PDB file of C-alpha atoms in Angstrom:
ATOM      1  CA  MET A 107       0.048   0.054  -0.077  1.00 54.00           C
ATOM      2  CA  SER A 108       1.489   2.871  -1.263  1.00 66.00           C
ATOM      3  CA  SER A 109       1.655   6.150   0.894  1.00 81.00           C
ATOM      4  CA  ARG A 110      -0.378   9.530  -0.079  1.00 83.00           C
ATOM      5  CA  ILE A 111       3.133  11.375  -0.331  1.00 86.00           C
ATOM      6  CA  GLU A 112       4.590   8.543  -2.792  1.00 89.00           C
ATOM      7  CA  GLN A 113       1.337   9.101  -4.450  1.00 90.00           C
ATOM      8  CA  ILE A 114       1.328  13.044  -4.741  1.00 90.00           C
ATOM      9  CA  ILE A 115       5.162  12.728  -5.792  1.00 91.00           C
ATOM     10  CA  GLU A 116       4.090   9.894  -8.914  1.00 92.00           C
ATOM     11  CA  GLU A 117       1.308  12.509  -9.866  1.00 91.00           C
ATOM     12  CA  ILE A 118       4.146  15.418 -10.045  1.00 92.00           C
ATOM     13  CA  GLU A 119       6.418  13.080 -11.918  1.00 92.00           C
ATOM     14  CA  GLU A 120       3.328  12.221 -14.335  1.00 92.00           C
ATOM     15  CA  TYR A 121       2.527  15.954 -14.614  1.00 91.00           C
ATOM     16  CA  ILE A 122       5.868  16.692 -15.760  1.00 90.00           C
ATOM     17  CA  ASP A 123       6.107  13.792 -18.046  1.00 89.00           C
ATOM     18  CA  ARG A 124       2.582  14.275 -19.498  1.00 89.00           C
ATOM     19  CA  ASP A 125       1.438  17.666 -19.349  1.00 86.00           C
ATOM     20  CA  CYS A 126       4.516  19.879 -19.149  1.00 89.00           C
ATOM     21  CA  LYS A 127       5.864  20.758 -22.804  1.00 90.00           C
ATOM     22  CA  PHE A 128       9.617  21.209 -23.934  1.00 89.00           C
ATOM     23  CA  GLN A 129      10.180  24.935 -24.198  1.00 89.00           C
ATOM     24  CA  PRO A 130      11.165  26.075 -27.773  1.00 90.00           C
ATOM     25  CA  LEU A 131      14.405  25.013 -29.078  1.00 91.00           C
ATOM     26  CA  SER A 132      15.266  22.617 -25.723  1.00 88.00           C
ATOM     27  CA  THR A 133      14.967  19.162 -25.090  1.00 88.00           C
ATOM     28  CA  THR A 134      15.750  19.454 -21.602  1.00 89.00           C
ATOM     29  CA  LYS A 135      13.750  22.661 -19.864  1.00 91.00           C
ATOM     30  CA  ILE A 136       9.945  22.472 -19.578  1.00 90.00           C
ATOM     31  CA  ILE A 137       7.017  24.829 -18.878  1.00 90.00           C
ATOM     32  CA  VAL A 138       5.324  24.234 -16.008  1.00 90.00           C
ATOM     33  CA  ASN A 139       1.748  25.289 -14.573  1.00 91.00           C
ATOM     34  CA  LYS A 140       2.909  26.738 -11.479  1.00 91.00           C
ATOM     35  CA  GLU A 141      -0.313  26.631  -9.995  1.00 94.00           C
ATOM     36  CA  HIS A 142      -0.657  23.289 -10.119  1.00 92.00           C
ATOM     37  CA  LEU A 143       2.965  22.309  -9.350  1.00 91.00           C
ATOM     38  CA  ASP A 144       2.517  24.685  -6.085  1.00 94.00           C
ATOM     39  CA  GLU A 145      -0.596  23.034  -5.455  1.00 93.00           C
ATOM     40  CA  LEU A 146       0.847  19.415  -5.251  1.00 91.00           C
ATOM     41  CA  LEU A 147       3.761  20.978  -3.464  1.00 92.00           C
ATOM     42  CA  ARG A 148       1.633  22.618  -0.909  1.00 93.00           C
ATOM     43  CA  GLU A 149      -0.231  18.902  -0.359  1.00 91.00           C
ATOM     44  CA  LEU A 150       3.206  17.049  -0.134  1.00 89.00           C
ATOM     45  CA  ARG A 151       3.699  19.804   2.696  1.00 90.00           C
ATOM     46  CA  MET A 152       0.522  19.253   4.388  1.00 89.00           C
ATOM     47  CA  LYS A 153       0.843  15.021   4.274  1.00 85.00           C
ATOM     48  CA  THR A 154       4.623  14.527   5.259  1.00 85.00           C
ATOM     49  CA  PRO A 155       4.002  15.588   8.846  1.00 82.00           C
ATOM     50  CA  ASP A 156       1.391  12.681   8.946  1.00 76.00           C
ATOM     51  CA  GLU A 157       3.521  10.554   7.588  1.00 74.00           C
ATOM     52  CA  ILE A 158       6.223  10.762  10.240  1.00 79.00           C
ATOM     53  CA  LYS A 159       3.533  11.026  12.603  1.00 79.00           C
ATOM     54  CA  ARG A 160       2.922   7.593  11.555  1.00 79.00           C
ATOM     55  CA  TYR A 161       6.191   6.106  11.929  1.00 75.00           C
ATOM     56  CA  GLN A 162       6.854   7.660  15.475  1.00 79.00           C
ATOM     57  CA  LYS A 163       3.974   5.796  16.568  1.00 84.00           C
ATOM     58  CA  ILE A 164       5.483   2.707  14.788  1.00 83.00           C
ATOM     59  CA  ILE A 165       8.649   3.415  16.913  1.00 82.00           C
ATOM     60  CA  SER A 166       6.682   4.066  20.115  1.00 85.00           C
ATOM     61  CA  ASN A 167       5.199   0.521  19.984  1.00 85.00           C
ATOM     62  CA  ARG A 168       8.439  -0.506  20.471  1.00 82.00           C
ATOM     63  CA  ASP A 169       8.344   0.573  24.227  1.00 80.00           C
ATOM     64  CA  ALA A 170       5.042  -1.393  24.524  1.00 82.00           C
ATOM     65  CA  ILE A 171       6.967  -4.408  22.822  1.00 84.00           C
ATOM     66  CA  LEU A 172       9.762  -4.040  25.569  1.00 83.00           C
ATOM     67  CA  ALA A 173       7.091  -3.202  28.239  1.00 86.00           C
ATOM     68  CA  ASP A 174       5.429  -6.658  27.691  1.00 87.00           C
ATOM     69  CA  ALA A 175       8.748  -8.276  27.509  1.00 84.00           C
ATOM     70  CA  GLN A 176       9.385  -6.990  31.007  1.00 91.00           C
ATOM     71  CA  ALA A 177       6.042  -7.504  32.471  1.00 91.00           C
ATOM     72  CA  LYS A 178       6.535 -11.449  31.116  1.00 92.00           C
ATOM     73  CA  ALA A 179      10.205 -11.779  32.460  1.00 88.00           C
ATOM     74  CA  ASP A 180       9.325 -10.426  36.228  1.00 92.00           C
ATOM     75  CA  ALA A 181       6.104 -12.868  35.885  1.00 91.00           C
ATOM     76  CA  MET A 182       7.899 -15.998  35.400  1.00 91.00           C
ATOM     77  CA  LEU A 183      10.464 -14.763  38.031  1.00 90.00           C
ATOM     78  CA  GLU A 184       7.465 -14.010  40.464  1.00 90.00           C
ATOM     79  CA  GLU A 185       6.369 -17.669  39.609  1.00 90.00           C
ATOM     80  CA  ALA A 186       9.907 -19.095  40.339  1.00 83.00           C
ATOM     81  CA  GLN A 187       9.459 -17.492  43.383  1.00 88.00           C
ATOM     82  CA  LEU A 188       6.422 -18.597  44.194  1.00 86.00           C
ATOM     83  CA  GLN A 189       7.567 -22.039  43.357  1.00 85.00           C
ATOM     84  CA  THR A 190      10.870 -21.654  45.182  1.00 74.00           C
ATOM     85  CA  ASN A 191       8.937 -20.427  48.596  1.00 78.00           C
ATOM     86  CA  GLU A 192       6.853 -23.943  48.438  1.00 79.00           C
ATOM     87  CA  LEU A 193       9.615 -26.261  47.970  1.00 72.00           C
ATOM     88  CA  VAL A 194      11.572 -25.151  50.839  1.00 61.00           C
ATOM     89  CA  SER A 195       8.636 -25.625  53.491  1.00 69.00           C
ATOM     90  CA  GLU A 196      10.825 -29.046  54.268  1.00 69.00           C
ATOM     91  CA  HIS A 197      14.321 -29.391  54.843  1.00 74.00           C
ATOM     92  CA  GLU A 198      15.452 -32.352  53.035  1.00 73.00           C
ATOM     93  CA  ILE A 199      13.854 -31.453  50.023  1.00 67.00           C
ATOM     94  CA  MET A 200      15.244 -28.164  50.273  1.00 72.00           C
ATOM     95  CA  GLN A 201      18.439 -28.345  47.974  1.00 80.00           C
ATOM     96  CA  GLN A 202      16.467 -29.642  45.520  1.00 82.00           C
ATOM     97  CA  ALA A 203      13.961 -26.618  45.280  1.00 74.00           C
ATOM     98  CA  TYR A 204      16.846 -24.569  45.484  1.00 80.00           C
ATOM     99  CA  ALA A 205      18.472 -25.898  42.508  1.00 87.00           C
ATOM    100  CA  GLN A 206      14.633 -26.365  40.498  1.00 89.00           C
ATOM    101  CA  ALA A 207      14.390 -22.559  41.276  1.00 88.00           C
ATOM    102  CA  ASN A 208      17.926 -21.962  40.414  1.00 89.00           C
ATOM    103  CA  GLU A 209      16.938 -23.537  37.013  1.00 91.00           C
ATOM    104  CA  ILE A 210      13.599 -21.949  36.380  1.00 92.00           C
ATOM    105  CA  VAL A 211      15.182 -18.010  37.350  1.00 91.00           C
ATOM    106  CA  THR A 212      17.867 -18.979  35.027  1.00 94.00           C
ATOM    107  CA  GLN A 213      15.414 -20.277  32.060  1.00 92.00           C
ATOM    108  CA  ALA A 214      13.353 -17.485  32.914  1.00 89.00           C
ATOM    109  CA  THR A 215      16.286 -14.485  32.623  1.00 92.00           C
ATOM    110  CA  ALA A 216      17.069 -16.305  29.119  1.00 94.00           C
ATOM    111  CA  GLN A 217      13.751 -16.230  27.972  1.00 93.00           C
ATOM    112  CA  ALA A 218      13.317 -12.611  29.302  1.00 86.00           C
ATOM    113  CA  GLN A 219      15.995 -11.638  27.618  1.00 94.00           C
ATOM    114  CA  GLU A 220      15.776 -13.093  24.482  1.00 93.00           C
ATOM    115  CA  ILE A 221      12.615 -11.556  24.222  1.00 92.00           C
ATOM    116  CA  VAL A 222      13.682  -8.240  25.052  1.00 91.00           C
ATOM    117  CA  ASP A 223      16.604  -8.586  22.479  1.00 93.00           C
ATOM    118  CA  SER A 224      13.923  -9.584  19.900  1.00 90.00           C
ATOM    119  CA  ALA A 225      11.888  -6.486  20.571  1.00 84.00           C
ATOM    120  CA  THR A 226      14.784  -4.266  20.679  1.00 92.00           C
ATOM    121  CA  MET A 227      15.964  -5.744  17.086  1.00 90.00           C
ATOM    122  CA  ASP A 228      12.756  -5.223  15.534  1.00 89.00           C
ATOM    123  CA  ALA A 229      11.956  -1.842  17.238  1.00 82.00           C
ATOM    124  CA  ASN A 230      14.895  -1.026  15.619  1.00 89.00           C
ATOM    125  CA  GLU A 231      14.561  -2.319  12.246  1.00 90.00           C
ATOM    126  CA  ILE A 232      11.280  -0.390  12.011  1.00 86.00           C
ATOM    127  CA  ARG A 233      13.221   2.669  13.111  1.00 88.00           C
ATOM    128  CA  ILE A 234      15.587   2.374  10.176  1.00 92.00           C
ATOM    129  CA  GLY A 235      13.221   1.620   7.856  1.00 87.00           C
ATOM    130  CA  ALA A 236      11.095   4.396   9.111  1.00 76.00           C
ATOM    131  CA  VAL A 237      13.870   7.230   8.909  1.00 83.00           C
ATOM    132  CA  GLN A 238      14.889   5.796   5.477  1.00 88.00           C
ATOM    133  CA  TYR A 239      11.340   6.259   4.256  1.00 84.00           C
ATOM    134  CA  THR A 240      11.270   9.644   5.594  1.00 77.00           C
ATOM    135  CA  ASP A 241      15.108  10.180   3.919  1.00 83.00           C
ATOM    136  CA  ASP A 242      13.796   9.151   0.546  1.00 84.00           C
ATOM    137  CA  LEU A 243      10.402  10.797   0.483  1.00 80.00           C
ATOM    138  CA  LEU A 244      12.625  14.141   1.213  1.00 76.00           C
ATOM    139  CA  ALA A 245      15.004  13.342  -1.296  1.00 81.00           C
ATOM    140  CA  ASN A 246      12.444  13.159  -3.596  1.00 78.00           C
ATOM    141  CA  VAL A 247      10.996  16.340  -2.411  1.00 71.00           C
ATOM    142  CA  GLU A 248      14.562  18.428  -2.512  1.00 82.00           C
ATOM    143  CA  SER A 249      14.738  16.654  -6.013  1.00 81.00           C
ATOM    144  CA  ILE A 250      11.528  18.130  -7.666  1.00 84.00           C
ATOM    145  CA  ILE A 251      11.827  21.447  -5.963  1.00 78.00           C
ATOM    146  CA  GLY A 252      15.192  21.894  -7.018  1.00 80.00           C
ATOM    147  CA  HIS A 253      14.451  20.970 -10.721  1.00 74.00           C
ATOM    148  CA  THR A 254      11.767  23.454 -10.406  1.00 76.00           C
ATOM    149  CA  LEU A 255      14.303  26.062  -9.326  1.00 80.00           C
ATOM    150  CA  ASP A 256      16.599  25.432 -12.275  1.00 82.00           C
ATOM    151  CA  SER A 257      13.612  25.476 -14.721  1.00 75.00           C
ATOM    152  CA  TYR A 258      12.767  28.871 -13.532  1.00 78.00           C
ATOM    153  CA  THR A 259      16.013  29.929 -13.029  1.00 84.00           C
ATOM    154  CA  THR A 260      16.738  29.426 -16.512  1.00 83.00           C
ATOM    155  CA  LYS A 261      13.471  30.868 -17.690  1.00 79.00           C
ATOM    156  CA  TYR A 262      13.693  34.274 -15.960  1.00 82.00           C
ATOM    157  CA  ASP A 263      17.476  34.480 -16.932  1.00 85.00           C
ATOM    158  CA  GLY A 264      16.294  34.233 -20.949  1.00 83.00           C
ATOM    159  CA  LEU A 265      13.550  36.984 -20.183  1.00 86.00           C
ATOM    160  CA  VAL A 266      16.633  39.349 -18.577  1.00 90.00           C
ATOM    161  CA  ASN A 267      18.607  38.082 -21.539  1.00 90.00           C
ATOM    162  CA  SER A 268      16.207  38.814 -23.970  1.00 89.00           C
ATOM    163  CA  LEU A 269      15.089  42.515 -22.320  1.00 91.00           C
ATOM    164  CA  GLN A 270      18.872  43.208 -22.226  1.00 95.00           C
ATOM    165  CA  GLU A 271      19.044  42.609 -26.516  1.00 92.00           C
ATOM    166  CA  SER A 272      15.751  44.777 -26.967  1.00 93.00           C
ATOM    167  CA  TYR A 273      17.416  47.369 -24.740  1.00 94.00           C
ATOM    168  CA  ASP A 274      20.270  47.497 -26.729  1.00 94.00           C
ATOM    169  CA  VAL A 275      18.932  47.678 -29.861  1.00 93.00           C
ATOM    170  CA  VAL A 276      16.769  50.895 -28.741  1.00 94.00           C
ATOM    171  CA  ARG A 277      19.855  52.627 -27.212  1.00 94.00           C
ATOM    172  CA  ALA A 278      21.665  51.886 -30.536  1.00 92.00           C
ATOM    173  CA  ASN A 279      18.806  52.681 -33.072  1.00 93.00           C
ATOM    174  CA  ARG A 280      18.561  56.364 -30.796  1.00 94.00           C
ATOM    175  CA  GLU A 281      22.389  57.354 -31.483  1.00 92.00           C
ATOM    176  CA  GLU A 282      21.701  56.234 -34.973  1.00 90.00           C
ATOM    177  CA  LEU A 283      19.237  58.552 -35.397  1.00 92.00           C
ATOM    178  CA  ASN A 284      20.863  61.320 -33.156  1.00 92.00           C
ATOM    179  CA  MET A 285      23.903  60.783 -35.417  1.00 90.00           C
ATOM    180  CA  THR A 286      21.763  61.433 -38.271  1.00 82.00           C
ATOM    181  CA  ASP A 287      20.054  64.240 -37.426  1.00 74.00           C
ATOM    182  CA  SER A 288      23.084  65.972 -36.403  1.00 72.00           C
ATOM    183  CA  GLY A 289      24.875  65.272 -39.836  1.00 65.00           C
ATOM    184  CA  ALA A 290      21.302  66.980 -41.377  1.00 61.00           C
ATOM    185  CA  ASP A 291      21.761  69.978 -39.580  1.00 61.00           C
ATOM    186  CA  GLU A 292      25.358  70.324 -40.699  1.00 59.00           C
ATOM    187  CA  TYR A 293      24.065  69.859 -44.159  1.00 54.00           C
ATOM    188  CA  THR A 294      21.638  72.405 -43.994  1.00 55.00           C
ATOM    189  CA  GLU A 295      23.769  74.958 -42.543  1.00 55.00           C
ATOM    190  CA  GLY A 296      26.467  74.535 -45.186  1.00 53.00           C
TER     191      GLY A 296
END
């Protein structure tokens, strides 16, 4: 099941690939509808905290798993203690009771440690997966924003260059016009 963030990223990629046309005389630069892209990015920004909260909740479940393991370990130890108390009531079976109690405590401790280790490992894997997934999402967002920024920078650089060229042509025409006008004045005076 893909997340809404992945769906939005796919929509952005699909929009860029399917709906955006190339700029004239370019095979790499595209023209985008700023409002549509802004809307997709706005939704992406709104959904990202929800996804992060979801993974934080998964990570917080680790504490519940560890608490459950600790409760099981405590119950086992308590049961072992009860059995020990019952067994030591008579003198002749005292040593046997002590040995059995030690064995139960050792088994309970080993089992509890195994449960705690397993829960810790599972929780760490979940946390690492959640962090990696979130980082991948943010890398995709970073790439899209960077691409959009490059596209707009190129577009506006082209506009500024075009305006500069027009300005230079107008200025040259004025100078030429002024030179022509000065030459006409000299001709009429002579």
